[in-house]
């Protein structure tokens, strides 16, 4: 007959069916759950329990460590599969973990409380842990190869986006500068406006290279044919444009450079090439020395190359820009070199000391093969 609801027998049957009973009546060594204190005492005197205790007494540290590892692995498996990388209350995860009647009990591990175990997970770097008024919260850190690869791809994508934005910003600045120069030359193409003293003053203020030059009074000068004025204006514009643009540009043809931008491609990163032509003062066509591929690169993606002592370099910045020199000494402490200009240069034989690395680059040699 069915036992009366609320009776001791009915309660014991209900607990047994559920599979969860008091932890103090569970024997981890034998993996046996007793239903009451009397049953647990009987189990402790059984032959199977005594044999398991003798085995446990031989090396108790090893047994506790094995139980701890099994408990940690099972707990983290549940946390990662059930909650992923979400922040969750530690007690909720633990309650789900102990709902399995065959789980490893915490009293068999080296951790006495759930708080101690949560702190261990935080110190070992397996989870992010924090304490609040509601208790301890944990968040699993996914360090699987797939997750690491995905994070690396996201970081590379973010860096490419940042590089594209920076390149677009520099390109916009170049366009603004060229547009300003175009406005100036458009003004110079009209003779009537060229003879306006206020226009000349404006040109003098905006163009730094000619600020200190004496400007003749154009109203007292004889009128010249339009073609002559236009030609002189074009020459002035071209010279000022070159000086203005080359102030930030160091690219030159026939020099060896190194690719320093990772987003160009792993097959080109840290590889050397030769500049065979310039698209603009800031963009060059580079032929890679290894593969022979031709790439159109911005100067921010490149760096100069310093050869050994005795080799020829091209000066990229300063008053001796474009002249060839030979390296006499390399100072590794100050990151500078000593140069002597070659005999066939305008300042032949001149010695230059303490020249910075980025002011020169190796001169390309086309004796064996010429770039196409």
XYZ file of C-alpha atoms in Angstrom:
372
model
C 0.000 0.000 0.000
C 1.057 3.596 -0.625
C 2.625 5.300 2.363
C 0.831 8.248 3.910
C 1.953 11.645 2.629
C 4.272 13.424 5.047
C 5.361 10.253 6.806
C 9.043 9.416 7.387
C 8.862 6.512 4.957
C 7.322 8.658 2.220
C 9.960 11.370 2.747
C 12.794 8.820 2.568
C 11.405 7.357 -0.649
C 11.066 10.827 -2.172
C 14.675 11.721 -1.286
C 15.948 8.457 -2.688
C 14.096 8.997 -5.950
C 15.492 12.501 -6.259
C 19.046 11.242 -5.786
C 20.208 14.101 -3.538
C 20.642 13.523 0.171
C 22.752 14.972 2.962
C 26.394 15.423 2.079
C 27.614 14.310 5.522
C 26.239 10.844 4.829
C 28.115 10.431 1.536
C 31.328 8.370 1.285
C 33.505 9.671 -1.553
C 36.009 6.815 -1.364
C 33.273 4.235 -1.953
C 30.997 6.633 -3.903
C 28.067 5.540 -1.729
C 25.248 7.756 -0.455
C 23.693 6.698 2.827
C 20.153 7.739 3.687
C 20.616 8.420 7.398
C 23.188 8.489 10.176
C 22.638 4.873 11.140
C 23.205 3.690 7.604
C 26.411 5.763 7.373
C 27.741 4.158 10.599
C 27.011 0.724 9.246
C 28.813 1.551 6.032
C 31.907 2.743 7.924
C 32.250 -0.667 9.527
C 31.806 -2.573 6.294
C 34.681 -4.508 4.755
C 34.579 -2.621 1.449
C 34.861 0.742 3.205
C 37.753 -0.402 5.401
C 39.603 -1.697 2.336
C 39.092 1.626 0.542
C 40.371 3.476 3.633
C 43.539 1.383 3.717
C 44.221 2.275 0.074
C 43.494 5.919 0.790
C 45.853 5.938 3.808
C 48.797 4.852 1.654
C 48.861 8.177 -0.213
C 46.140 10.579 0.946
C 47.648 13.654 -0.783
C 47.499 11.956 -4.167
C 43.878 10.936 -3.665
C 42.809 14.435 -2.602
C 44.673 15.955 -5.561
C 42.942 13.596 -8.001
C 39.534 14.453 -6.573
C 40.384 18.170 -6.760
C 41.399 17.946 -10.396
C 38.266 16.030 -11.284
C 36.072 18.517 -9.418
C 37.789 21.491 -11.106
C 37.521 19.979 -14.599
C 33.837 19.070 -14.173
C 32.953 22.476 -12.720
C 34.725 24.380 -15.538
C 33.160 22.124 -18.176
C 29.691 22.960 -16.854
C 30.541 26.672 -16.603
C 31.872 26.879 -20.181
C 29.118 24.783 -21.779
C 26.157 26.141 -19.838
C 27.071 29.821 -19.399
C 29.964 30.443 -21.832
C 31.818 33.696 -21.149
C 28.873 35.345 -19.347
C 29.228 36.717 -15.819
C 27.202 34.491 -13.501
C 26.772 33.954 -9.772
C 29.061 31.181 -8.525
C 26.377 29.671 -6.312
C 24.064 29.178 -9.311
C 26.739 27.230 -11.165
C 27.484 25.149 -8.081
C 23.828 24.252 -7.554
C 23.603 23.020 -11.130
C 26.823 21.083 -10.686
C 25.676 19.194 -7.586
C 22.359 18.316 -9.224
C 24.245 15.397 -10.802
C 24.131 12.607 -8.220
C 27.478 11.246 -9.449
C 29.424 14.498 -9.077
C 32.653 14.801 -7.069
C 31.774 16.298 -3.699
C 33.678 19.305 -2.439
C 34.436 17.705 0.933
C 36.756 15.302 -0.915
C 38.815 18.129 -2.451
C 41.446 20.485 -1.052
C 38.921 23.351 -0.967
C 36.785 23.558 2.149
C 34.315 26.157 0.810
C 32.987 27.408 -2.505
C 34.567 30.821 -1.811
C 38.021 29.240 -1.568
C 37.467 27.433 -4.865
C 36.268 30.627 -6.601
C 39.363 32.507 -5.375
C 41.527 29.682 -6.730
C 39.914 30.032 -10.167
C 40.670 33.765 -10.133
C 44.300 33.366 -9.052
C 44.953 30.650 -11.639
C 43.630 32.927 -14.413
C 40.884 30.563 -15.517
C 38.036 32.920 -14.597
C 37.367 36.553 -13.809
C 35.988 36.707 -10.271
C 34.498 39.549 -8.258
C 32.524 39.854 -5.037
C 29.323 41.825 -4.661
C 26.493 42.118 -2.135
C 24.841 39.047 -3.673
C 27.987 36.951 -3.356
C 30.777 35.823 -5.655
C 30.461 36.110 -9.436
C 32.609 34.284 -11.964
C 33.210 34.654 -15.704
C 34.955 31.972 -17.731
C 37.946 33.025 -19.865
C 37.943 31.228 -23.210
C 41.548 30.385 -24.146
C 40.817 27.752 -26.769
C 42.806 27.942 -30.057
C 39.646 28.911 -31.929
C 38.920 31.777 -29.529
C 42.524 33.011 -29.637
C 42.474 32.909 -33.433
C 39.158 34.763 -33.512
C 40.456 37.466 -31.162
C 43.615 37.818 -33.254
C 41.519 38.252 -36.390
C 39.350 40.878 -34.672
C 42.451 42.751 -33.499
C 43.960 42.639 -36.995
C 40.677 43.902 -38.465
C 40.559 46.756 -35.947
C 44.181 47.684 -36.722
C 43.505 47.639 -40.462
C 40.517 49.907 -39.920
C 42.686 52.268 -37.838
C 45.421 52.258 -40.503
C 42.864 53.011 -43.219
C 41.482 55.926 -41.217
C 44.981 57.299 -40.605
C 45.889 56.963 -44.279
C 42.638 58.686 -45.285
C 43.411 61.524 -42.863
C 46.897 62.015 -44.313
C 45.511 61.884 -47.838
C 42.965 64.557 -46.936
C 45.705 66.787 -45.544
C 47.705 66.384 -48.770
C 44.682 67.267 -50.864
C 44.015 70.381 -48.787
C 47.627 71.480 -49.201
C 47.568 70.898 -52.966
C 44.220 72.681 -53.267
C 45.689 75.708 -51.503
C 48.594 75.785 -53.948
C 46.202 75.398 -56.874
C 44.299 78.497 -55.700
C 47.541 80.451 -55.617
C 48.594 79.490 -59.135
C 45.097 80.227 -60.411
C 45.526 83.754 -59.068
C 48.905 84.075 -60.787
C 47.456 83.123 -64.198
C 45.646 86.514 -64.555
C 47.963 89.477 -65.384
C 45.620 92.062 -63.919
C 45.606 90.241 -60.599
C 49.350 89.659 -60.747
C 49.833 93.412 -60.788
C 47.756 93.847 -57.645
C 50.128 94.519 -54.759
C 47.735 93.034 -52.192
C 47.720 89.729 -54.096
C 51.513 89.600 -54.030
C 51.517 90.282 -50.301
C 49.091 87.411 -49.748
C 51.304 85.077 -51.782
C 54.312 86.181 -49.767
C 52.601 85.405 -46.471
C 51.305 81.962 -47.439
C 54.492 80.676 -49.014
C 57.126 80.232 -46.311
C 60.103 79.611 -48.664
C 59.903 83.168 -50.055
C 59.037 85.118 -46.905
C 62.484 86.653 -46.549
C 63.012 87.383 -50.227
C 62.802 90.946 -51.494
C 59.729 91.475 -53.682
C 59.966 94.202 -56.348
C 57.201 96.728 -56.842
C 55.189 95.153 -59.626
C 53.326 98.398 -60.420
C 56.601 100.017 -61.535
C 57.597 97.035 -63.705
C 56.839 97.085 -67.420
C 53.883 94.983 -68.479
C 54.988 91.628 -69.890
C 53.168 89.447 -72.374
C 50.634 87.112 -70.846
C 52.593 84.018 -71.888
C 55.704 85.218 -70.067
C 53.787 86.018 -66.890
C 51.985 82.676 -67.015
C 55.271 80.824 -67.520
C 56.920 82.567 -64.578
C 53.893 81.911 -62.397
C 54.007 78.208 -63.288
C 57.711 78.060 -62.444
C 57.092 79.780 -59.109
C 54.192 77.441 -58.336
C 56.163 74.318 -59.287
C 59.173 75.304 -57.193
C 57.096 76.247 -54.148
C 55.003 73.109 -54.471
C 58.083 70.901 -54.626
C 59.678 72.604 -51.624
C 56.466 72.407 -49.622
C 55.755 68.761 -50.407
C 59.320 67.545 -50.013
C 59.450 69.037 -46.544
C 57.625 65.911 -45.252
C 58.634 63.474 -47.999
C 61.859 61.493 -48.092
C 61.075 59.068 -50.931
C 63.438 59.015 -53.905
C 63.927 56.708 -56.835
C 66.807 54.213 -56.881
C 67.040 53.687 -53.108
C 66.551 50.511 -51.080
C 63.745 50.512 -48.487
C 62.167 48.033 -46.066
C 58.438 47.303 -45.662
C 57.351 47.837 -42.033
C 53.534 47.581 -42.384
C 52.124 44.178 -41.431
C 48.859 44.792 -43.261
C 50.683 44.765 -46.611
C 51.064 41.011 -46.255
C 53.226 38.571 -44.292
C 55.206 37.746 -47.433
C 56.352 41.384 -47.675
C 56.695 42.331 -44.004
C 60.312 43.205 -43.048
C 61.411 42.514 -46.645
C 63.540 44.893 -48.726
C 62.773 46.414 -52.083
C 63.926 49.110 -54.496
C 61.972 52.247 -55.372
C 61.720 52.342 -59.169
C 59.390 55.337 -59.523
C 57.370 57.894 -57.562
C 53.619 58.229 -57.989
C 53.609 61.303 -55.734
C 56.013 62.725 -53.161
C 54.488 60.379 -50.594
C 53.733 57.270 -52.682
C 56.264 55.100 -54.512
C 56.349 51.979 -56.660
C 58.589 49.439 -54.897
C 59.985 46.333 -56.562
C 60.630 43.623 -53.945
C 64.128 42.180 -54.089
C 63.075 38.581 -53.335
C 59.966 38.060 -55.432
C 60.250 40.880 -57.957
C 56.661 41.960 -57.189
C 55.879 45.641 -57.697
C 53.833 47.332 -54.964
C 52.500 50.870 -54.673
C 53.203 51.883 -51.057
C 52.892 54.958 -48.868
C 56.074 56.267 -47.247
C 54.608 55.535 -43.791
C 54.684 51.832 -44.743
C 58.426 52.001 -45.456
C 61.663 52.775 -43.663
C 65.165 53.537 -44.877
C 67.927 50.916 -44.996
C 71.410 51.532 -43.560
C 74.131 49.443 -45.304
C 77.555 48.480 -43.989
C 80.520 50.835 -43.665
C 82.004 51.663 -47.060
C 78.714 51.347 -48.946
C 76.997 54.132 -50.873
C 73.887 55.885 -49.570
C 71.574 58.621 -50.837
C 70.876 61.623 -48.604
C 67.127 62.019 -48.189
C 66.778 65.134 -46.024
C 68.585 68.371 -45.345
C 70.589 70.779 -47.522
C 72.441 67.925 -49.246
C 69.262 66.107 -50.288
C 69.754 63.879 -53.328
C 73.566 63.719 -53.157
C 75.436 60.424 -52.873
C 77.848 59.660 -50.055
C 79.815 56.783 -48.615
C 79.476 55.611 -45.005
C 82.628 56.096 -42.922
C 81.353 55.189 -39.443
C 78.156 53.968 -37.777
C 77.513 55.122 -34.197
C 75.133 52.605 -32.599
C 74.794 54.581 -29.370
C 73.523 57.818 -30.940
C 71.858 56.138 -33.961
C 73.835 58.289 -36.357
C 76.459 57.864 -39.090
C 79.424 59.762 -40.560
C 79.402 60.367 -44.320
C 81.725 61.612 -47.043
C 80.163 62.956 -50.247
C 81.338 61.235 -53.417
C 83.762 63.048 -55.806
C 81.157 63.476 -58.577
C 78.698 65.314 -56.271
C 78.226 69.117 -56.071
C 79.815 69.185 -52.584
C 82.451 66.539 -53.324
C 84.641 65.423 -50.424
C 82.565 67.150 -47.750
C 82.338 65.169 -44.500
C 79.048 65.082 -42.617
C 78.990 63.943 -38.998
C 76.107 62.796 -36.750
C 73.646 62.207 -39.619
C 70.506 60.472 -38.363
C 69.564 57.040 -39.662
C 66.335 58.150 -41.319
C 68.107 60.915 -43.253
C 69.857 58.449 -45.580
C 69.132 55.143 -47.286
C 71.101 52.580 -49.244
C 71.581 53.441 -52.915
C 70.207 50.780 -55.238
C 72.535 49.064 -57.679
C 71.137 48.061 -61.068
C 74.370 46.553 -62.417
C 73.068 42.996 -62.462
C 69.391 43.525 -63.159
C 67.359 46.554 -63.989
C 63.764 46.976 -62.820
C 61.187 46.897 -65.523
